[in-house]
Amino acid sequence: MNCPHATVVIDPLVRDLDGETEALRRAEPLARVELLGVPAWTVTRHAEARRLLVDSRLVKDIGAWKLWRSGEVTHDWPLIGMIDAGRSMFTVDGEEHRRLRTKTSQALTPRRLEAIRPDIEQLTEELLDALAEQGRDGVVDLKAVFAQPLPMRVVGLLMGVDRALHPMLTRRYKAFFSMLTPQEERLALLAELDVFYAELVREKTARPTDDLTSALILAEDGGEPLTEEEVVGNLKAMVAAGHETTIGLILNAVRALLAHPDQLRKVLDGDVPWESVVEETLRWDTPTTHLLMRFATEDIQVGGQTIPEGEGVVISYRAIGRDTAQHGPDAGAFDVTRPAPIRHMTFGHGAHICPGAALSRVEAGIALPALFGRFPDLRLAIADDEIRKLPVMTQNDMEAFPVLLHG
């Protein structure tokens, strides 16, 4: 599995994310990358990514990956849990994907999201109260007290997961994503999550309630019901995607605004809507850095290069979001006054577009104005360059975000 000299090595410890993004941008539109010793291709430009994301020759089925078929990649590879994750809407294509995705999409309609908006607002206020209490006399971690628990509480509400279990889920997902977790421990965590969700499914099967888990279980209109494995796979991935993405979105938006006080002032004065903050953050500092992985079922031509049959393709959303061909020569700058609409693809494109995209936008659209409305003088308690990223190769998240609430 030796890679060519021009390969961009994706750093598992995420020590220089900006430098990595620029290296990928220089290799556009297609770059050769190495993921913990495993070679793959990544697309780094908006137009090419948009085409590839609807190309039926790129599939989610791990059986199409030649390194998997040959045994060169096994379950010893630390990233395998993000690809061989059990049967769910995230790992199949075509008609099976539509069948597995339909009920999730029905449960996250605009009407449903509007119905739970008051719940999200109440959860936000509760956490802001806790933030005020813990930050009353000094530094408080905005991530631990606010940005992390909010999306977990929202996704827990949607799926009918008791709040007392949220810290356990947060710890397990954090360990699963971390590149510092030994692979044996990571595989054990996955098995534990399978057991947890299987027990939840059996509980909801016996006593269904008004939540997404029950909706996934119950067959309607004569449709074929999902198996327990399929419901578990959907839940496991939805909780991971549903809270991790929103953590990154909230924190990255706060960080960008604090680093650009002139833009923050425009937002606080009402000259720029919060929607623009959300969309510009999604474009410029994407919550997901690299999405793993699709596989070519035949040779595919991209920008004068060939992705051979059987090879893996990663979508590098952070590099795509800074594509100058799509967003102009200033694509590398954060600018909430950028003309709307900001046509990014941070939540994907095509059949596999993130089903929780609207939910993440709603949460950030509530959390950010509420946070700055309560604490307009919020500022970092450390220098911006002292913020450390979590050692996660796929998510753009921080170890901590220490702030002072009153300047």
mmCIF file of C-alpha atoms in Angstrom:
data_model
loop_
_atom_site.group_PDB
_atom_site.id
_atom_site.type_symbol
_atom_site.label_atom_id
_atom_site.label_comp_id
_atom_site.label_asym_id
_atom_site.label_seq_id
_atom_site.Cartn_x
_atom_site.Cartn_y
_atom_site.Cartn_z
ATOM 1 C CA MET A 1 0.000 0.000 0.000
ATOM 2 C CA ASN A 2 2.836 2.422 -0.764
ATOM 3 C CA CYS A 3 1.648 5.847 -1.917
ATOM 4 C CA PRO A 4 3.285 8.108 -4.525
ATOM 5 C CA HIS A 5 5.607 10.961 -3.520
ATOM 6 C CA ALA A 6 2.944 13.667 -3.989
ATOM 7 C CA THR A 7 0.616 12.103 -1.441
ATOM 8 C CA VAL A 8 -0.831 14.411 1.234
ATOM 9 C CA VAL A 9 -0.619 12.636 4.593
ATOM 10 C CA ILE A 10 -3.684 13.377 6.724
ATOM 11 C CA ASP A 11 -2.372 14.027 10.228
ATOM 12 C CA PRO A 12 -4.256 11.923 12.808
ATOM 13 C CA LEU A 13 -3.393 14.440 15.537
ATOM 14 C CA VAL A 14 -4.672 17.439 13.525
ATOM 15 C CA ARG A 15 -1.751 19.686 14.447
ATOM 16 C CA ASP A 16 -1.986 21.977 11.404
ATOM 17 C CA LEU A 17 -5.439 21.822 9.877
ATOM 18 C CA ASP A 18 -5.021 25.056 7.899
ATOM 19 C CA GLY A 19 -1.735 23.814 6.427
ATOM 20 C CA GLU A 20 -3.299 20.470 5.521
ATOM 21 C CA THR A 21 -6.243 22.215 3.868
ATOM 22 C CA GLU A 22 -3.921 24.364 1.766
ATOM 23 C CA ALA A 23 -1.863 21.354 0.709
ATOM 24 C CA LEU A 24 -5.037 19.672 -0.515
ATOM 25 C CA ARG A 25 -6.153 22.830 -2.290
ATOM 26 C CA ARG A 26 -2.821 23.024 -4.151
ATOM 27 C CA ALA A 27 -3.363 19.466 -5.411
ATOM 28 C CA GLU A 28 -6.849 20.246 -6.792
ATOM 29 C CA PRO A 29 -9.146 18.950 -8.115
ATOM 30 C CA LEU A 30 -8.049 15.475 -7.062
ATOM 31 C CA ALA A 31 -5.393 14.646 -4.510
ATOM 32 C CA ARG A 32 -3.748 11.408 -3.415
ATOM 33 C CA VAL A 33 -3.954 11.062 0.367
ATOM 34 C CA GLU A 34 -2.776 8.661 3.031
ATOM 35 C CA LEU A 35 -5.015 7.824 5.976
ATOM 36 C CA LEU A 36 -2.997 6.040 8.654
ATOM 37 C CA GLY A 37 -1.037 4.142 6.010
ATOM 38 C CA VAL A 38 -3.991 3.502 3.702
ATOM 39 C CA PRO A 39 -3.997 5.294 0.317
ATOM 40 C CA ALA A 40 -7.084 6.902 -1.161
ATOM 41 C CA TRP A 41 -8.162 9.730 -3.416
ATOM 42 C CA THR A 42 -9.807 12.927 -2.252
ATOM 43 C CA VAL A 43 -11.706 15.520 -4.214
ATOM 44 C CA THR A 44 -10.977 19.104 -3.163
ATOM 45 C CA ARG A 45 -12.961 21.268 -5.589
ATOM 46 C CA HIS A 46 -16.655 22.106 -5.510
ATOM 47 C CA ALA A 47 -17.635 21.330 -9.122
ATOM 48 C CA GLU A 48 -15.877 17.956 -9.241
ATOM 49 C CA ALA A 49 -17.225 16.972 -5.816
ATOM 50 C CA ARG A 50 -20.745 17.864 -6.882
ATOM 51 C CA ARG A 51 -20.451 15.562 -9.889
ATOM 52 C CA LEU A 52 -18.856 12.703 -7.967
ATOM 53 C CA LEU A 53 -21.465 12.809 -5.208
ATOM 54 C CA VAL A 54 -24.177 11.889 -7.717
ATOM 55 C CA ASP A 55 -22.059 9.433 -9.736
ATOM 56 C CA SER A 56 -23.582 5.959 -9.433
ATOM 57 C CA ARG A 57 -20.144 4.446 -10.037
ATOM 58 C CA LEU A 58 -19.109 5.580 -6.552
ATOM 59 C CA VAL A 59 -20.745 3.413 -3.910
ATOM 60 C CA LYS A 60 -20.789 3.035 -0.136
ATOM 61 C CA ASP A 61 -20.493 -0.771 -0.250
ATOM 62 C CA ILE A 62 -17.179 -1.701 1.367
ATOM 63 C CA GLY A 63 -17.180 -4.877 -0.735
ATOM 64 C CA ALA A 64 -16.243 -2.712 -3.731
ATOM 65 C CA TRP A 65 -12.952 -1.664 -2.053
ATOM 66 C CA LYS A 66 -10.034 -3.680 -3.411
ATOM 67 C CA LEU A 67 -7.938 -3.174 -0.250
ATOM 68 C CA TRP A 68 -10.762 -4.695 1.786
ATOM 69 C CA ARG A 69 -11.304 -7.569 -0.646
ATOM 70 C CA SER A 70 -7.596 -8.384 -0.672
ATOM 71 C CA GLY A 71 -7.290 -8.273 3.105
ATOM 72 C CA GLU A 72 -4.784 -5.411 3.068
ATOM 73 C CA VAL A 73 -7.247 -3.402 5.166
ATOM 74 C CA THR A 74 -8.801 -5.233 8.116
ATOM 75 C CA HIS A 75 -10.596 -4.356 11.326
ATOM 76 C CA ASP A 76 -7.201 -3.490 12.773
ATOM 77 C CA TRP A 77 -7.289 -0.207 10.812
ATOM 78 C CA PRO A 78 -8.443 2.535 13.249
ATOM 79 C CA LEU A 79 -10.823 4.171 10.754
ATOM 80 C CA ILE A 80 -12.660 1.024 9.729
ATOM 81 C CA GLY A 81 -15.539 1.700 12.125
ATOM 82 C CA MET A 82 -16.505 4.750 10.060
ATOM 83 C CA ILE A 83 -16.829 2.631 6.911
ATOM 84 C CA ASP A 84 -17.809 -0.889 7.995
ATOM 85 C CA ALA A 85 -20.412 0.437 10.408
ATOM 86 C CA GLY A 86 -23.202 -2.067 10.003
ATOM 87 C CA ARG A 87 -26.205 -1.886 7.736
ATOM 88 C CA SER A 88 -27.796 1.569 7.694
ATOM 89 C CA MET A 89 -28.749 4.373 5.311
ATOM 90 C CA PHE A 90 -25.129 5.519 5.556
ATOM 91 C CA THR A 91 -23.660 2.310 4.113
ATOM 92 C CA VAL A 92 -25.968 1.308 1.248
ATOM 93 C CA ASP A 93 -27.008 2.823 -2.068
ATOM 94 C CA GLY A 94 -29.916 2.938 -4.492
ATOM 95 C CA GLU A 95 -33.315 1.571 -3.561
ATOM 96 C CA GLU A 96 -32.078 0.110 -0.272
ATOM 97 C CA HIS A 97 -30.724 3.517 0.719
ATOM 98 C CA ARG A 98 -34.078 5.130 -0.058
ATOM 99 C CA ARG A 99 -35.904 2.517 2.015
ATOM 100 C CA LEU A 100 -33.635 2.990 5.022
ATOM 101 C CA ARG A 101 -33.586 6.786 4.791
ATOM 102 C CA THR A 102 -37.282 7.540 4.213
ATOM 103 C CA LYS A 103 -38.470 7.338 7.806
ATOM 104 C CA THR A 104 -35.585 9.423 9.121
ATOM 105 C CA SER A 105 -36.347 12.108 6.548
ATOM 106 C CA GLN A 106 -40.039 12.011 7.487
ATOM 107 C CA ALA A 107 -39.143 12.514 11.145
ATOM 108 C CA LEU A 108 -36.997 15.586 10.372
ATOM 109 C CA THR A 109 -39.382 17.571 8.206
ATOM 110 C CA PRO A 110 -39.536 21.391 8.523
ATOM 111 C CA ARG A 111 -42.868 21.015 10.369
ATOM 112 C CA ARG A 112 -41.338 18.594 12.877
ATOM 113 C CA LEU A 113 -38.341 20.881 13.418
ATOM 114 C CA GLU A 114 -40.607 23.863 14.013
ATOM 115 C CA ALA A 115 -42.564 21.775 16.501
ATOM 116 C CA ILE A 116 -39.455 21.084 18.581
ATOM 117 C CA ARG A 117 -38.063 24.648 18.295
ATOM 118 C CA PRO A 118 -39.492 25.625 21.717
ATOM 119 C CA ASP A 119 -37.769 22.581 23.239
ATOM 120 C CA ILE A 120 -34.442 23.594 21.689
ATOM 121 C CA GLU A 121 -34.901 27.157 22.953
ATOM 122 C CA GLN A 122 -35.631 25.880 26.467
ATOM 123 C CA LEU A 123 -32.599 23.561 26.433
ATOM 124 C CA THR A 124 -30.471 26.464 25.234
ATOM 125 C CA GLU A 125 -31.634 28.704 28.075
ATOM 126 C CA GLU A 126 -31.011 25.973 30.644
ATOM 127 C CA LEU A 127 -27.446 25.539 29.429
ATOM 128 C CA LEU A 128 -26.848 29.289 29.298
ATOM 129 C CA ASP A 129 -27.941 29.448 32.948
ATOM 130 C CA ALA A 130 -25.383 26.736 33.752
ATOM 131 C CA LEU A 131 -22.750 28.616 31.746
ATOM 132 C CA ALA A 132 -23.463 31.817 33.672
ATOM 133 C CA GLU A 133 -23.196 30.003 36.985
ATOM 134 C CA GLN A 134 -19.930 28.224 36.175
ATOM 135 C CA GLY A 135 -18.385 31.293 34.554
ATOM 136 C CA ARG A 136 -19.429 33.751 37.215
ATOM 137 C CA ASP A 137 -15.985 34.005 38.797
ATOM 138 C CA GLY A 138 -13.705 33.391 35.836
ATOM 139 C CA VAL A 139 -12.885 31.051 32.969
ATOM 140 C CA VAL A 140 -15.435 28.492 31.762
ATOM 141 C CA ASP A 141 -15.226 25.929 28.971
ATOM 142 C CA LEU A 142 -17.863 26.901 26.406
ATOM 143 C CA LYS A 143 -17.605 23.502 24.765
ATOM 144 C CA ALA A 144 -18.086 21.348 27.868
ATOM 145 C CA VAL A 145 -20.880 23.417 29.392
ATOM 146 C CA PHE A 146 -22.805 24.597 26.322
ATOM 147 C CA ALA A 147 -21.777 23.588 22.785
ATOM 148 C CA GLN A 148 -21.381 19.876 23.524
ATOM 149 C CA PRO A 149 -24.418 19.091 25.703
ATOM 150 C CA LEU A 150 -26.911 21.092 23.604
ATOM 151 C CA PRO A 151 -26.857 18.940 20.433
ATOM 152 C CA MET A 152 -26.706 15.729 22.458
ATOM 153 C CA ARG A 153 -29.798 16.792 24.397
ATOM 154 C CA VAL A 154 -31.594 17.683 21.167
ATOM 155 C CA VAL A 155 -30.768 14.413 19.404
ATOM 156 C CA GLY A 156 -31.591 12.547 22.610
ATOM 157 C CA LEU A 157 -34.974 14.269 22.693
ATOM 158 C CA LEU A 158 -35.656 13.331 19.083
ATOM 159 C CA MET A 159 -34.680 9.696 19.570
ATOM 160 C CA GLY A 160 -36.188 9.141 22.986
ATOM 161 C CA VAL A 161 -32.890 8.632 24.845
ATOM 162 C CA ASP A 162 -33.035 9.442 28.558
ATOM 163 C CA ARG A 163 -30.978 12.510 29.474
ATOM 164 C CA ALA A 164 -29.201 10.585 32.219
ATOM 165 C CA LEU A 165 -27.566 8.495 29.468
ATOM 166 C CA HIS A 166 -26.233 11.460 27.471
ATOM 167 C CA PRO A 167 -22.861 11.750 29.288
ATOM 168 C CA MET A 168 -22.226 8.048 28.673
ATOM 169 C CA LEU A 169 -22.960 8.426 24.963
ATOM 170 C CA THR A 170 -20.796 11.535 24.734
ATOM 171 C CA ARG A 171 -17.840 9.718 26.313
ATOM 172 C CA ARG A 172 -18.201 6.697 24.036
ATOM 173 C CA TYR A 173 -18.450 8.685 20.838
ATOM 174 C CA LYS A 174 -15.521 10.871 21.860
ATOM 175 C CA ALA A 175 -13.390 7.776 22.438
ATOM 176 C CA PHE A 176 -14.592 6.200 19.189
ATOM 177 C CA PHE A 177 -13.532 9.180 17.071
ATOM 178 C CA SER A 178 -10.241 9.885 18.877
ATOM 179 C CA MET A 179 -7.096 8.657 17.150
ATOM 180 C CA LEU A 180 -5.551 8.175 20.605
ATOM 181 C CA THR A 181 -7.959 5.363 21.474
ATOM 182 C CA PRO A 182 -6.397 1.895 21.012
ATOM 183 C CA GLN A 183 -8.161 -0.010 18.235
ATOM 184 C CA GLU A 184 -9.092 -2.904 20.500
ATOM 185 C CA GLU A 185 -10.845 -0.442 22.818
ATOM 186 C CA ARG A 186 -12.537 1.280 19.854
ATOM 187 C CA LEU A 187 -13.971 -2.011 18.587
ATOM 188 C CA ALA A 188 -15.237 -2.793 22.088
ATOM 189 C CA LEU A 189 -16.922 0.623 22.195
ATOM 190 C CA LEU A 190 -18.703 -0.122 18.932
ATOM 191 C CA ALA A 191 -19.932 -3.416 20.328
ATOM 192 C CA GLU A 192 -21.180 -1.647 23.471
ATOM 193 C CA LEU A 193 -23.044 0.935 21.351
ATOM 194 C CA ASP A 194 -24.639 -1.879 19.341
ATOM 195 C CA VAL A 195 -25.892 -3.444 22.584
ATOM 196 C CA PHE A 196 -27.148 -0.086 23.895
ATOM 197 C CA TYR A 197 -29.115 0.708 20.740
ATOM 198 C CA ALA A 198 -30.438 -2.839 20.406
ATOM 199 C CA GLU A 199 -31.829 -2.588 23.944
ATOM 200 C CA LEU A 200 -33.339 0.812 23.115
ATOM 201 C CA VAL A 201 -34.985 -0.623 20.000
ATOM 202 C CA ARG A 202 -36.463 -3.538 21.947
ATOM 203 C CA GLU A 203 -37.766 -1.157 24.611
ATOM 204 C CA LYS A 204 -39.403 1.094 21.989
ATOM 205 C CA THR A 205 -40.780 -1.930 20.150
ATOM 206 C CA ALA A 206 -42.569 -2.995 23.334
ATOM 207 C CA ARG A 207 -43.589 0.556 24.337
ATOM 208 C CA PRO A 208 -43.432 2.927 21.335
ATOM 209 C CA THR A 209 -43.567 6.677 21.965
ATOM 210 C CA ASP A 210 -43.523 9.822 19.822
ATOM 211 C CA ASP A 211 -39.865 9.764 18.831
ATOM 212 C CA LEU A 212 -37.596 8.907 15.903
ATOM 213 C CA THR A 213 -36.627 5.495 17.293
ATOM 214 C CA SER A 214 -40.262 4.385 17.447
ATOM 215 C CA ALA A 215 -40.904 5.822 13.973
ATOM 216 C CA LEU A 216 -38.020 3.798 12.529
ATOM 217 C CA ILE A 217 -39.370 0.614 14.109
ATOM 218 C CA LEU A 218 -43.009 0.914 13.116
ATOM 219 C CA ALA A 219 -44.010 -0.092 9.571
ATOM 220 C CA GLU A 220 -46.518 2.213 7.894
ATOM 221 C CA ASP A 221 -48.589 2.129 4.718
ATOM 222 C CA GLY A 222 -47.713 -1.496 4.107
ATOM 223 C CA GLY A 223 -44.012 -0.703 3.760
ATOM 224 C CA GLU A 224 -41.352 -3.212 4.618
ATOM 225 C CA PRO A 225 -40.270 -2.680 8.234
ATOM 226 C CA LEU A 226 -36.628 -2.108 9.070
ATOM 227 C CA THR A 227 -34.763 -4.910 10.773
ATOM 228 C CA GLU A 228 -33.320 -4.426 14.236
ATOM 229 C CA GLU A 229 -29.842 -4.236 12.705
ATOM 230 C CA GLU A 230 -30.974 -1.507 10.305
ATOM 231 C CA VAL A 231 -32.636 0.559 13.043
ATOM 232 C CA VAL A 232 -29.553 0.199 15.249
ATOM 233 C CA GLY A 233 -27.263 1.210 12.375
ATOM 234 C CA ASN A 234 -29.346 4.296 11.610
ATOM 235 C CA LEU A 235 -29.495 5.357 15.256
ATOM 236 C CA LYS A 236 -25.803 4.796 15.914
ATOM 237 C CA ALA A 237 -24.771 6.915 12.946
ATOM 238 C CA MET A 238 -27.458 9.573 13.418
ATOM 239 C CA VAL A 239 -26.472 10.256 17.017
ATOM 240 C CA ALA A 240 -22.807 10.515 15.996
ATOM 241 C CA ALA A 241 -23.480 12.817 13.046
ATOM 242 C CA GLY A 242 -26.299 14.680 14.764
ATOM 243 C CA HIS A 243 -24.316 15.947 17.712
ATOM 244 C CA GLU A 244 -20.705 16.041 16.468
ATOM 245 C CA THR A 245 -21.509 18.258 13.480
ATOM 246 C CA THR A 246 -23.409 20.795 15.569
ATOM 247 C CA ILE A 247 -20.691 21.016 18.226
ATOM 248 C CA GLY A 248 -18.213 21.994 15.517
ATOM 249 C CA LEU A 249 -20.618 24.425 13.868
ATOM 250 C CA ILE A 250 -21.342 26.320 17.106
ATOM 251 C CA LEU A 251 -17.733 26.495 18.289
ATOM 252 C CA ASN A 252 -16.288 27.357 14.883
ATOM 253 C CA ALA A 253 -18.816 30.165 14.491
ATOM 254 C CA VAL A 254 -18.002 31.611 17.915
ATOM 255 C CA ARG A 255 -14.269 31.360 17.244
ATOM 256 C CA ALA A 256 -14.577 33.056 13.837
ATOM 257 C CA LEU A 257 -16.710 35.894 15.220
ATOM 258 C CA LEU A 258 -14.354 36.533 18.142
ATOM 259 C CA ALA A 259 -11.441 36.649 15.698
ATOM 260 C CA HIS A 260 -13.352 39.171 13.534
ATOM 261 C CA PRO A 261 -14.849 41.689 16.000
ATOM 262 C CA ASP A 262 -15.884 44.074 13.213
ATOM 263 C CA GLN A 263 -18.054 41.345 11.720
ATOM 264 C CA LEU A 264 -19.422 40.388 15.131
ATOM 265 C CA ARG A 265 -20.462 43.999 15.651
ATOM 266 C CA LYS A 266 -22.369 43.996 12.339
ATOM 267 C CA VAL A 267 -24.209 40.865 13.455
ATOM 268 C CA LEU A 268 -25.006 42.195 16.940
ATOM 269 C CA ASP A 269 -26.226 45.481 15.432
ATOM 270 C CA GLY A 270 -28.596 43.564 13.165
ATOM 271 C CA ASP A 271 -26.843 44.555 9.930
ATOM 272 C CA VAL A 272 -26.049 40.898 9.129
ATOM 273 C CA PRO A 273 -28.448 38.021 9.907
ATOM 274 C CA TRP A 274 -27.373 35.062 12.007
ATOM 275 C CA GLU A 275 -28.229 32.843 9.068
ATOM 276 C CA SER A 276 -25.256 34.364 7.222
ATOM 277 C CA VAL A 277 -22.991 33.534 10.179
ATOM 278 C CA VAL A 278 -24.155 29.917 10.110
ATOM 279 C CA GLU A 279 -23.718 29.496 6.346
ATOM 280 C CA GLU A 280 -20.346 31.252 6.196
ATOM 281 C CA THR A 281 -19.059 29.131 9.070
ATOM 282 C CA LEU A 282 -20.276 25.977 7.343
ATOM 283 C CA ARG A 283 -18.406 27.004 4.205
ATOM 284 C CA TRP A 284 -15.193 28.363 5.697
ATOM 285 C CA ASP A 285 -14.562 26.140 8.722
ATOM 286 C CA THR A 286 -16.581 22.999 8.076
ATOM 287 C CA PRO A 287 -17.599 20.770 11.017
ATOM 288 C CA THR A 288 -16.606 17.733 8.925
ATOM 289 C CA THR A 289 -13.119 17.864 7.439
ATOM 290 C CA HIS A 290 -13.019 14.548 5.539
ATOM 291 C CA LEU A 291 -15.930 12.217 4.870
ATOM 292 C CA LEU A 292 -14.974 8.526 4.579
ATOM 293 C CA MET A 293 -15.416 6.777 2.065
ATOM 294 C CA ARG A 294 -16.880 5.775 -1.313
ATOM 295 C CA PHE A 295 -15.497 3.216 -3.742
ATOM 296 C CA ALA A 296 -15.177 3.233 -7.518
ATOM 297 C CA THR A 297 -16.927 0.341 -9.247
ATOM 298 C CA GLU A 298 -15.127 1.233 -12.493
ATOM 299 C CA ASP A 299 -12.462 3.692 -13.647
ATOM 300 C CA ILE A 300 -13.653 7.299 -13.234
ATOM 301 C CA GLN A 301 -12.087 10.314 -14.948
ATOM 302 C CA VAL A 302 -11.774 13.456 -12.825
ATOM 303 C CA GLY A 303 -9.923 16.570 -13.924
ATOM 304 C CA GLY A 304 -7.609 14.709 -16.257
ATOM 305 C CA GLN A 305 -6.846 12.004 -13.671
ATOM 306 C CA THR A 306 -8.263 8.529 -13.205
ATOM 307 C CA ILE A 307 -9.691 7.005 -10.064
ATOM 308 C CA PRO A 308 -9.145 3.287 -10.768
ATOM 309 C CA GLU A 309 -11.820 0.708 -10.103
ATOM 310 C CA GLY A 310 -11.772 -0.553 -6.547
ATOM 311 C CA GLU A 311 -10.085 2.498 -5.004
ATOM 312 C CA GLY A 312 -11.470 4.625 -2.181
ATOM 313 C CA VAL A 313 -12.557 8.247 -2.459
ATOM 314 C CA VAL A 314 -12.711 10.745 0.414
ATOM 315 C CA ILE A 315 -14.668 14.003 0.240
ATOM 316 C CA SER A 316 -12.561 16.797 1.833
ATOM 317 C CA TYR A 317 -15.246 19.315 2.702
ATOM 318 C CA ARG A 318 -12.957 21.866 4.341
ATOM 319 C CA ALA A 319 -10.816 22.172 1.200
ATOM 320 C CA ILE A 320 -13.938 22.245 -0.980
ATOM 321 C CA GLY A 321 -15.390 25.084 1.089
ATOM 322 C CA ARG A 322 -12.365 27.247 0.238
ATOM 323 C CA ASP A 323 -12.507 26.607 -3.513
ATOM 324 C CA THR A 324 -11.754 29.924 -5.229
ATOM 325 C CA ALA A 325 -13.474 28.777 -8.429
ATOM 326 C CA GLN A 326 -16.733 28.489 -6.476
ATOM 327 C CA HIS A 327 -16.413 31.208 -3.832
ATOM 328 C CA GLY A 328 -14.091 33.759 -5.410
ATOM 329 C CA PRO A 329 -10.467 34.791 -4.812
ATOM 330 C CA ASP A 330 -11.207 35.588 -1.151
ATOM 331 C CA ALA A 331 -12.520 32.063 -0.423
ATOM 332 C CA GLY A 332 -9.842 31.656 2.245
ATOM 333 C CA ALA A 333 -11.287 34.532 4.291
ATOM 334 C CA PHE A 334 -14.175 34.473 6.744
ATOM 335 C CA ASP A 335 -16.726 37.081 5.674
ATOM 336 C CA VAL A 336 -20.309 37.126 6.974
ATOM 337 C CA THR A 337 -21.131 39.884 4.457
ATOM 338 C CA ARG A 338 -20.440 37.516 1.567
ATOM 339 C CA PRO A 339 -23.338 37.772 -0.925
ATOM 340 C CA ALA A 340 -26.141 35.293 -0.284
ATOM 341 C CA PRO A 341 -26.851 32.539 -0.955
ATOM 342 C CA ILE A 342 -23.539 30.943 -0.038
ATOM 343 C CA ARG A 343 -23.711 27.791 -2.160
ATOM 344 C CA HIS A 344 -21.495 25.385 -0.226
ATOM 345 C CA MET A 345 -21.802 21.586 0.052
ATOM 346 C CA THR A 346 -20.804 21.084 3.657
ATOM 347 C CA PHE A 347 -23.742 18.752 4.321
ATOM 348 C CA GLY A 348 -23.106 16.808 1.119
ATOM 349 C CA HIS A 349 -25.008 16.574 -2.138
ATOM 350 C CA GLY A 350 -27.209 14.017 -3.851
ATOM 351 C CA ALA A 351 -28.968 11.040 -2.308
ATOM 352 C CA HIS A 352 -26.643 10.857 0.706
ATOM 353 C CA ILE A 353 -26.963 14.520 1.707
ATOM 354 C CA CYS A 354 -26.967 14.736 5.499
ATOM 355 C CA PRO A 355 -30.512 14.088 6.757
ATOM 356 C CA GLY A 356 -29.815 16.202 9.854
ATOM 357 C CA ALA A 357 -28.653 19.321 7.993
ATOM 358 C CA ALA A 358 -31.777 21.329 8.748
ATOM 359 C CA LEU A 359 -31.689 20.297 12.414
ATOM 360 C CA SER A 360 -28.076 21.442 12.772
ATOM 361 C CA ARG A 361 -28.948 24.797 11.199
ATOM 362 C CA VAL A 362 -31.924 25.244 13.524
ATOM 363 C CA GLU A 363 -29.821 24.476 16.602
ATOM 364 C CA ALA A 364 -27.033 26.870 15.626
ATOM 365 C CA GLY A 365 -29.581 29.500 14.620
ATOM 366 C CA ILE A 366 -31.007 29.364 18.133
ATOM 367 C CA ALA A 367 -27.803 28.830 20.119
ATOM 368 C CA LEU A 368 -25.602 31.565 18.629
ATOM 369 C CA PRO A 369 -27.904 34.593 19.035
ATOM 370 C CA ALA A 370 -28.954 33.370 22.476
ATOM 371 C CA LEU A 371 -25.320 33.022 23.553
ATOM 372 C CA PHE A 372 -24.236 36.466 22.360
ATOM 373 C CA GLY A 373 -27.519 37.986 23.486
ATOM 374 C CA ARG A 374 -26.781 36.847 27.043
ATOM 375 C CA PHE A 375 -23.015 37.472 26.864
ATOM 376 C CA PRO A 376 -22.254 40.197 24.247
ATOM 377 C CA ASP A 377 -18.783 40.761 25.747
ATOM 378 C CA LEU A 378 -17.797 37.091 25.531
ATOM 379 C CA ARG A 379 -14.125 36.596 24.686
ATOM 380 C CA LEU A 380 -11.507 33.877 24.575
ATOM 381 C CA ALA A 381 -9.587 33.297 27.789
ATOM 382 C CA ILE A 382 -6.498 32.197 25.826
ATOM 383 C CA ALA A 383 -4.858 33.283 22.586
ATOM 384 C CA ASP A 384 -6.594 31.917 19.495
ATOM 385 C CA ASP A 385 -3.470 30.029 18.418
ATOM 386 C CA GLU A 386 -3.463 28.161 21.750
ATOM 387 C CA ILE A 387 -6.705 26.356 20.892
ATOM 388 C CA ARG A 388 -5.990 22.695 20.198
ATOM 389 C CA LYS A 389 -7.922 20.464 17.854
ATOM 390 C CA LEU A 390 -9.104 17.043 18.963
ATOM 391 C CA PRO A 391 -7.108 14.190 17.384
ATOM 392 C CA VAL A 392 -9.976 13.282 15.037
ATOM 393 C CA MET A 393 -9.309 12.843 11.328
ATOM 394 C CA THR A 394 -12.878 13.373 10.157
ATOM 395 C CA GLN A 395 -14.351 15.997 12.499
ATOM 396 C CA ASN A 396 -13.268 19.615 13.006
ATOM 397 C CA ASP A 397 -13.547 19.845 16.778
ATOM 398 C CA MET A 398 -11.597 21.383 19.643
ATOM 399 C CA GLU A 399 -10.307 19.934 22.897
ATOM 400 C CA ALA A 400 -11.761 22.852 24.841
ATOM 401 C CA PHE A 401 -12.901 26.431 24.294
ATOM 402 C CA PRO A 402 -12.098 28.462 27.459
ATOM 403 C CA VAL A 403 -13.872 31.826 27.596
ATOM 404 C CA LEU A 404 -14.570 34.776 29.844
ATOM 405 C CA LEU A 405 -18.236 35.699 29.729
ATOM 406 C CA HIS A 406 -17.904 39.372 30.567
ATOM 407 C CA GLY A 407 -14.747 40.433 28.784
#
